[in-house]
C-alpha positions as protocol buffer text, in pm:
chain_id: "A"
residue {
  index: 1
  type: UNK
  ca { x: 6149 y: 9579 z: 8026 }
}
residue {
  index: 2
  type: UNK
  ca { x: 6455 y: 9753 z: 8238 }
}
residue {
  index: 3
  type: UNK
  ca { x: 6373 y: 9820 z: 8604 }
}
residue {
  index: 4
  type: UNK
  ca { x: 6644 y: 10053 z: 8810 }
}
residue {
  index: 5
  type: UNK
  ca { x: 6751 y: 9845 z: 9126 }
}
residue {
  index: 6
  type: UNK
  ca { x: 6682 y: 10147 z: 9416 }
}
residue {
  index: 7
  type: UNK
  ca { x: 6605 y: 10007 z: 9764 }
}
residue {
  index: 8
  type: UNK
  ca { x: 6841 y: 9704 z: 9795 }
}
residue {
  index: 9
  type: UNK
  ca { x: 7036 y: 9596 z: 10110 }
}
residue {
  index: 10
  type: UNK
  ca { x: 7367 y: 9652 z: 10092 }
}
residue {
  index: 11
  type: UNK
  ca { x: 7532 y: 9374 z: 9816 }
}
residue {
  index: 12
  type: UNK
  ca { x: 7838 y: 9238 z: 9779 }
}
residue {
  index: 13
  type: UNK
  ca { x: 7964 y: 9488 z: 9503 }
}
residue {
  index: 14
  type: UNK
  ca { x: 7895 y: 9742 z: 9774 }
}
residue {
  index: 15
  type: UNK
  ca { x: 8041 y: 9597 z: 10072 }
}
residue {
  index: 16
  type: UNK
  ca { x: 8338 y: 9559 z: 9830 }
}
residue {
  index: 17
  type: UNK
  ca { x: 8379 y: 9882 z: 9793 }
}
residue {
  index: 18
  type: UNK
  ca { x: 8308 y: 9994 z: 10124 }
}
residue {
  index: 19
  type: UNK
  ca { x: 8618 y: 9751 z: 10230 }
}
residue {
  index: 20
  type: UNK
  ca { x: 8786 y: 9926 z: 9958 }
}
residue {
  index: 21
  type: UNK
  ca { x: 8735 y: 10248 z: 10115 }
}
residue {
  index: 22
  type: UNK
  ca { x: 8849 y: 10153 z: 10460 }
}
residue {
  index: 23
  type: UNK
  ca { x: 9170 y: 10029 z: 10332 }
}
residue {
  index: 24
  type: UNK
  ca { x: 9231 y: 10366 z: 10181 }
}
residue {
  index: 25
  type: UNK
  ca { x: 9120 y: 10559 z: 10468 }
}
residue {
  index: 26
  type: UNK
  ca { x: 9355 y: 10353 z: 10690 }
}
residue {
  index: 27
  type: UNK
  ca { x: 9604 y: 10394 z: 10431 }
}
residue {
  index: 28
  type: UNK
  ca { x: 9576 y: 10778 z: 10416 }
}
residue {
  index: 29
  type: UNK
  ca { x: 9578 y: 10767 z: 10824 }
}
residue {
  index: 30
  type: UNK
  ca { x: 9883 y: 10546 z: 10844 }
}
residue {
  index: 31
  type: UNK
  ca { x: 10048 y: 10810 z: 10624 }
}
residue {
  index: 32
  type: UNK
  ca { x: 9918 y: 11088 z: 10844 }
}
residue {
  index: 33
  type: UNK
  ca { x: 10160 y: 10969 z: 11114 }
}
residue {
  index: 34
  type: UNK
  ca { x: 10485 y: 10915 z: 10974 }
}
residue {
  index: 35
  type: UNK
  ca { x: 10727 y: 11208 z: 10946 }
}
residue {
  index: 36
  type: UNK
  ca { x: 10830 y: 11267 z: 10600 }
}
residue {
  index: 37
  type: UNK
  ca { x: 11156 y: 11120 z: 10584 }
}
residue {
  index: 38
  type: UNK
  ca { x: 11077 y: 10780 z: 10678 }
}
residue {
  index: 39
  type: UNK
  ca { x: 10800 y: 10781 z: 10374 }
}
residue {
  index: 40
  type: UNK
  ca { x: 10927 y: 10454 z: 10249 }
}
residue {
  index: 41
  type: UNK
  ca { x: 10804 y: 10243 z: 10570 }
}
residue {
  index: 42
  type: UNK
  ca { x: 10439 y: 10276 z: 10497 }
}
residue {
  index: 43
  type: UNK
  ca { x: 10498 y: 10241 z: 10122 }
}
residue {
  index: 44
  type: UNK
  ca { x: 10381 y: 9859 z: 10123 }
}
residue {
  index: 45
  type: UNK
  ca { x: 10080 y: 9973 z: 10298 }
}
residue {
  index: 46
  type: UNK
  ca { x: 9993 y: 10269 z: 10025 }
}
residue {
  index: 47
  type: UNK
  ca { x: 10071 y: 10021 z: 9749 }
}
residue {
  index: 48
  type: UNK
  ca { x: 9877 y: 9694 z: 9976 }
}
residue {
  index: 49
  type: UNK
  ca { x: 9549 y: 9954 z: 9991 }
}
residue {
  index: 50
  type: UNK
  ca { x: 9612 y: 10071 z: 9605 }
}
residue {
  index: 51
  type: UNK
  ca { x: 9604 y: 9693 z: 9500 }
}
residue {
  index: 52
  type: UNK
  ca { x: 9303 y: 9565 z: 9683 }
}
residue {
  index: 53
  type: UNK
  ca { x: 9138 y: 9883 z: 9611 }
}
residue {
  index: 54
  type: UNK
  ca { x: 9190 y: 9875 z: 9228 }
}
residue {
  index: 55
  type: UNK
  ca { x: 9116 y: 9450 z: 9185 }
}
residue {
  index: 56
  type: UNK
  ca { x: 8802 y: 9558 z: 9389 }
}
residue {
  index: 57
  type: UNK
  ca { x: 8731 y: 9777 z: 9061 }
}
residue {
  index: 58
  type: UNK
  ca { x: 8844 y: 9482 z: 8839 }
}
residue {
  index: 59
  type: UNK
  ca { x: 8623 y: 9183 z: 8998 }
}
residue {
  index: 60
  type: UNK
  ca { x: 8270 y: 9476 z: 9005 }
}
residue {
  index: 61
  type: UNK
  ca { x: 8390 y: 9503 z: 8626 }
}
residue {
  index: 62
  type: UNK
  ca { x: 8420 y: 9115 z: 8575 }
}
residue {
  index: 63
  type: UNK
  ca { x: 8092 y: 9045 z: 8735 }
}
residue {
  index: 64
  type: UNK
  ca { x: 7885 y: 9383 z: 8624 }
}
residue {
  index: 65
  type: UNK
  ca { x: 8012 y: 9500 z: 8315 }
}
residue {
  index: 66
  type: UNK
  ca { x: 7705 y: 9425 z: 8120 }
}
residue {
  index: 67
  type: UNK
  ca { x: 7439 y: 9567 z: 8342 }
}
residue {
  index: 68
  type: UNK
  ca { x: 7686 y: 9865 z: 8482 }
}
residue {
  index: 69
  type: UNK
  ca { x: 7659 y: 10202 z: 8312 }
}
residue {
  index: 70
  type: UNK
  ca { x: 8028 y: 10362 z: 8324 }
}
residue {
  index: 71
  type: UNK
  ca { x: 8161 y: 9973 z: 8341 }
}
residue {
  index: 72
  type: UNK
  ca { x: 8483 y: 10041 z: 8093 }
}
residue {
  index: 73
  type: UNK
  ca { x: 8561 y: 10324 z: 8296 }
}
residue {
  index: 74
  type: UNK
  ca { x: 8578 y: 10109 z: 8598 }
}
residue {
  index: 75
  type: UNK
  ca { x: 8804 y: 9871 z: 8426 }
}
residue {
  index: 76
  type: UNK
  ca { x: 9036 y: 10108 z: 8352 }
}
residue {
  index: 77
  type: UNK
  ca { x: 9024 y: 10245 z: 8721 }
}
residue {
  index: 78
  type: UNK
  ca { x: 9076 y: 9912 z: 8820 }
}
residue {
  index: 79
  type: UNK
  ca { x: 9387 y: 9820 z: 8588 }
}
residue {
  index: 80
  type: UNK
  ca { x: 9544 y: 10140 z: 8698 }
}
residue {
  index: 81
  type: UNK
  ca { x: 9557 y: 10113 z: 8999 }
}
residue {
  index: 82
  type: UNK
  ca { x: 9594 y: 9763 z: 9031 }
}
residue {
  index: 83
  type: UNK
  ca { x: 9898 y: 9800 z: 8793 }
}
residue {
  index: 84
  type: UNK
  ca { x: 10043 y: 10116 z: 8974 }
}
residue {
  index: 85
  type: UNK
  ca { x: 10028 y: 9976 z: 9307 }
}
residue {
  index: 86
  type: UNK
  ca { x: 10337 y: 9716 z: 9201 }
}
residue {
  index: 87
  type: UNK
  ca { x: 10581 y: 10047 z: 9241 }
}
residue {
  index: 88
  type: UNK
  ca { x: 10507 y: 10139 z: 9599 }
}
residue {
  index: 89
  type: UNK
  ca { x: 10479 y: 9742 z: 9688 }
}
residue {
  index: 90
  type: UNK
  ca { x: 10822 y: 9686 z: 9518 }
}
residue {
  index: 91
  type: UNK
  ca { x: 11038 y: 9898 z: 9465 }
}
residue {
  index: 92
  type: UNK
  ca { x: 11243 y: 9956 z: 9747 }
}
residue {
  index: 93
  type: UNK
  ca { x: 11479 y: 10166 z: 9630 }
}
residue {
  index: 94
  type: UNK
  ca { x: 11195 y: 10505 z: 9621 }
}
residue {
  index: 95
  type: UNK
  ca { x: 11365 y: 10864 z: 9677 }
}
residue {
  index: 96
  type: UNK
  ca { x: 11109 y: 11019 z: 9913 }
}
residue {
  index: 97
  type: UNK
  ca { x: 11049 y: 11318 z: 9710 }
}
residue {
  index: 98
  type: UNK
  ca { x: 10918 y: 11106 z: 9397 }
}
residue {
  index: 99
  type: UNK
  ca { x: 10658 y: 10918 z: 9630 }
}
residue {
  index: 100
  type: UNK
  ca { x: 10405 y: 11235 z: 9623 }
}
residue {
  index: 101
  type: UNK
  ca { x: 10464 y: 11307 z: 9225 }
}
residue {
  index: 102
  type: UNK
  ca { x: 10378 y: 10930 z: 9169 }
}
residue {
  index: 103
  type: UNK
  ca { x: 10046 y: 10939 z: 9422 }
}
residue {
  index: 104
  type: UNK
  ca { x: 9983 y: 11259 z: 9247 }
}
residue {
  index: 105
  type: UNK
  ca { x: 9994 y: 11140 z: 8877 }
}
residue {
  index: 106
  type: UNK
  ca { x: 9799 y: 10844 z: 9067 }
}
residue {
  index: 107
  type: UNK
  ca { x: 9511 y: 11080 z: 9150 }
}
residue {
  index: 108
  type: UNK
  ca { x: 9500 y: 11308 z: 8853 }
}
residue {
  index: 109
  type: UNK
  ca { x: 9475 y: 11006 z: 8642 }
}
residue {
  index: 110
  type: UNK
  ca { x: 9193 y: 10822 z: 8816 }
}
residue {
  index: 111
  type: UNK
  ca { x: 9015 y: 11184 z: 8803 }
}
residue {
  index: 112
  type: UNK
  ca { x: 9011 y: 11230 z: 8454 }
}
residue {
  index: 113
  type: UNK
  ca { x: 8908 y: 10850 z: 8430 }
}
residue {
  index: 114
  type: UNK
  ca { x: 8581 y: 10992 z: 8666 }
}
residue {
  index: 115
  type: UNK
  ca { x: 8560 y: 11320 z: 8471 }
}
residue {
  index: 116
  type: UNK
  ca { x: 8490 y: 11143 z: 8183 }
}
residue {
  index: 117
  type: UNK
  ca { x: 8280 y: 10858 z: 8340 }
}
residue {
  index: 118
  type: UNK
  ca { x: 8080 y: 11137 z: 8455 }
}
residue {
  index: 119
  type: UNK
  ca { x: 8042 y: 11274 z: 8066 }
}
residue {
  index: 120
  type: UNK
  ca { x: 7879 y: 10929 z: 8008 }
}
residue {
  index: 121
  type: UNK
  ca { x: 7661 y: 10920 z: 8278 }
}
residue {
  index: 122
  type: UNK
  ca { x: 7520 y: 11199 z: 8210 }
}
residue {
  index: 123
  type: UNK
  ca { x: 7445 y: 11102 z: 7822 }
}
residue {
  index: 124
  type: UNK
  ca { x: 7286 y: 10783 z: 7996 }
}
residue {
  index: 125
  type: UNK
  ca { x: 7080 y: 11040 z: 8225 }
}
residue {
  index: 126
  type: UNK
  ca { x: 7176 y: 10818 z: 8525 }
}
residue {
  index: 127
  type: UNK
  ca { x: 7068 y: 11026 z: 8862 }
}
residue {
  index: 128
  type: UNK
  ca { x: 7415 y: 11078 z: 9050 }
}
residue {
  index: 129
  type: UNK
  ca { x: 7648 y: 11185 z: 8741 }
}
residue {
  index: 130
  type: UNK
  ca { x: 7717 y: 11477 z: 8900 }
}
residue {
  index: 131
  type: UNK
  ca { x: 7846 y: 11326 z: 9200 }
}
residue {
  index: 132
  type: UNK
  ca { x: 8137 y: 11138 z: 9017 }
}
residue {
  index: 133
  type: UNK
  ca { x: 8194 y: 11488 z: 8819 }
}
residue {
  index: 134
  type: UNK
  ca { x: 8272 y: 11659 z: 9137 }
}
residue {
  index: 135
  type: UNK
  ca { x: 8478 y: 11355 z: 9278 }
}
residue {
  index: 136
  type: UNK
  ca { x: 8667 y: 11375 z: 8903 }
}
residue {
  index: 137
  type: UNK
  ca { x: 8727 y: 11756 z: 8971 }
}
residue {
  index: 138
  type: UNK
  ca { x: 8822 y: 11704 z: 9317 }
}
residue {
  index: 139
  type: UNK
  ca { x: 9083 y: 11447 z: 9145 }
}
residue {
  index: 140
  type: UNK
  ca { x: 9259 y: 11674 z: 8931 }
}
residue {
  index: 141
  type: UNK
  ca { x: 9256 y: 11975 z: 9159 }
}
residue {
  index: 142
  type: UNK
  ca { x: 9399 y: 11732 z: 9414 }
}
residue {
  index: 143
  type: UNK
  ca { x: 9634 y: 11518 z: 9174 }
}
residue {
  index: 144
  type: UNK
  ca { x: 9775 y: 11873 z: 9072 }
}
residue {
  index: 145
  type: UNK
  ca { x: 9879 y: 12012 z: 9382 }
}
residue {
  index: 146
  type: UNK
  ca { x: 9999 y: 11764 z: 9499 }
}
residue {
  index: 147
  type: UNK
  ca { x: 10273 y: 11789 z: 9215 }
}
residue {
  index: 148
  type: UNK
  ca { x: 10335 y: 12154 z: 9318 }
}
residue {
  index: 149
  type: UNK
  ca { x: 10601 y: 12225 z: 9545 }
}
residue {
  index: 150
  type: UNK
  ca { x: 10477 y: 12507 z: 9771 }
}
residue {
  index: 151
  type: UNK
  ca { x: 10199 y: 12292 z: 9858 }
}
residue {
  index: 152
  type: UNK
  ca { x: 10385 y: 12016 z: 9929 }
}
residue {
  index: 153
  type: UNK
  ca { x: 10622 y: 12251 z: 10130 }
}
residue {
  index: 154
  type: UNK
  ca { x: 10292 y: 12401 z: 10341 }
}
residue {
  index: 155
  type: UNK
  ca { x: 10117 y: 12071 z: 10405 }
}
residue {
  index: 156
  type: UNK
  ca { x: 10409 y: 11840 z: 10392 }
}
residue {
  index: 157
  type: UNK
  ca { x: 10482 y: 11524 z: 10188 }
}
residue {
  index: 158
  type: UNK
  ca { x: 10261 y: 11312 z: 10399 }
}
residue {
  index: 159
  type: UNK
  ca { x: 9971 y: 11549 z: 10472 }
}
residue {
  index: 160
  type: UNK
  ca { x: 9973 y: 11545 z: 10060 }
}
residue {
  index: 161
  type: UNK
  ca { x: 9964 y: 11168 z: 10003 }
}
residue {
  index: 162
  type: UNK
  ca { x: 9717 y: 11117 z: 10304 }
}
residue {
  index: 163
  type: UNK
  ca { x: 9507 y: 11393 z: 10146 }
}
residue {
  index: 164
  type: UNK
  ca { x: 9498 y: 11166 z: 9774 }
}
residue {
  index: 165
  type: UNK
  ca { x: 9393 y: 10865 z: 9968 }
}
residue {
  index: 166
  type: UNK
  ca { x: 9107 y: 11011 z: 10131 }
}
residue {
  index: 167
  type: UNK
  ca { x: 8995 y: 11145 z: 9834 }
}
residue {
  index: 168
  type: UNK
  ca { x: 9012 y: 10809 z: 9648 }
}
residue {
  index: 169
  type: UNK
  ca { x: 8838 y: 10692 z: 9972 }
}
residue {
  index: 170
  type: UNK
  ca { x: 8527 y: 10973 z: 9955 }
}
residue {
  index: 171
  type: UNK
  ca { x: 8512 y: 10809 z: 9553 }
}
residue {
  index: 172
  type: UNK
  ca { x: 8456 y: 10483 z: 9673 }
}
residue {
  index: 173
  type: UNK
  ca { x: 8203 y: 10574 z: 9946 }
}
residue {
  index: 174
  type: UNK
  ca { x: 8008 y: 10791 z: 9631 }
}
residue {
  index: 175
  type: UNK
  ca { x: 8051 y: 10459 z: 9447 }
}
residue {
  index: 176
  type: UNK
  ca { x: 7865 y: 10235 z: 9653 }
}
residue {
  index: 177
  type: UNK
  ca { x: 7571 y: 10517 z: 9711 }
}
residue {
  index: 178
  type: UNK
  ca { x: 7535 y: 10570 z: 9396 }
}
residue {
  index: 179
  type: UNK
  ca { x: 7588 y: 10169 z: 9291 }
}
residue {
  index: 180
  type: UNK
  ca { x: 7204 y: 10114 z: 9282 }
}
residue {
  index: 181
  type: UNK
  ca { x: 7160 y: 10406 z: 9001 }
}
residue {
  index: 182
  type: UNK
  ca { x: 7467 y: 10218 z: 8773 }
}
residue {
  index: 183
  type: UNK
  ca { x: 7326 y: 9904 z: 8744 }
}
residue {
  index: 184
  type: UNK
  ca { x: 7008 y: 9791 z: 8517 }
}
residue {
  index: 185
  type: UNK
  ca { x: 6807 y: 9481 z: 8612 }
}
residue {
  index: 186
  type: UNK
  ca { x: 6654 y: 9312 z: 8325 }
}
residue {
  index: 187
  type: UNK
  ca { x: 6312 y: 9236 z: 8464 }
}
residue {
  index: 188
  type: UNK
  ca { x: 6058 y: 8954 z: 8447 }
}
residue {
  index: 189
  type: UNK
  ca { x: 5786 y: 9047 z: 8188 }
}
């Protein structure tokens, strides 16, 4: 007999990802308040939140993935970003006008990843899907301009990368709301 796990205190996958959204919130803020041309000082903190926030993904995935619906699609989340966050960490040698196309190309992956997530949630009939649908299309939209140059010219470079990381933040907080609904409980009979 499967039971749905609804009214629990908040649990450690949860706090994880609330921890994972506060690093990208802080992330996007610290962003927020450097001009564009000095980009590349904050881009160990981008690439700092990027990796904690994607081996967040990777460790619910190790511990979950057999009683998570959507689990694969976390794991691929996870080794994304995980794996993407090495440029911004490293590689010190960034032109500041490639830092939003890579954040963007960031996001619009990661929203497909959701998009499709979504698809299987909804086969599942899991109550939420349409939450990570509209974080998935959020995604896109967002990952897309942010590779178009007028609206990098009308919100500025930094304004566009903050605006990615809060949106990867909002996914997170959905995440953890939404954790209870993911994850089957094999009951006692």
């Amino acid at each position: 007999m499967q039971k749905y796990v609804h009214d629990l205190p908040l649990g450690a996958v949860q706090t994880c990802w609330v921890l994972a959204a506060v690093a990208l919130m802080l992330a996007g803020f610290d962003v927020v308040n450097v001009p564009d041309n000095q980009l590349l000082t904050v881009a160990e903190h981008l690439g700092i939140a990027m990796l904690f926030a994607g081996c967040t993904n990777l460790l619910v995935f190790i511990f979950n993935k057999k009683e998570m619906h959507g689990a694969r699609w976390l794991l691929a989340d996870g080794l994304v970003t995980a794996l993407l966050s090495i440029f911004p960490l490293f590689n010190k040698m960034l032109i500041p006008s490639v830092i939003p196309l890579f954040f963007g190309i960031w996001e619009l992956f990661l929203g497909v990843i959701k998009f499709i997530e979504s698809t299987e949630l909804y086969d599942d009939k899991i109550k939420g899907w349409q939450i990570f649908l509209v974080i998935g299309i959020v995604e896109i939209f967002s990952g897309v301009a942010s590779l178009m140059k007028p609206v990098e010219d009308y919100v500025g470079v930094n304004h566009v990368i903050a605006i990615i990381f809060f949106v990867q933040c909002i996914g997170y907080v959905f995440k953890m709301k939404f954790y209870n609904h993911l994850v089957v409980k094999r009951g006692k009979k």
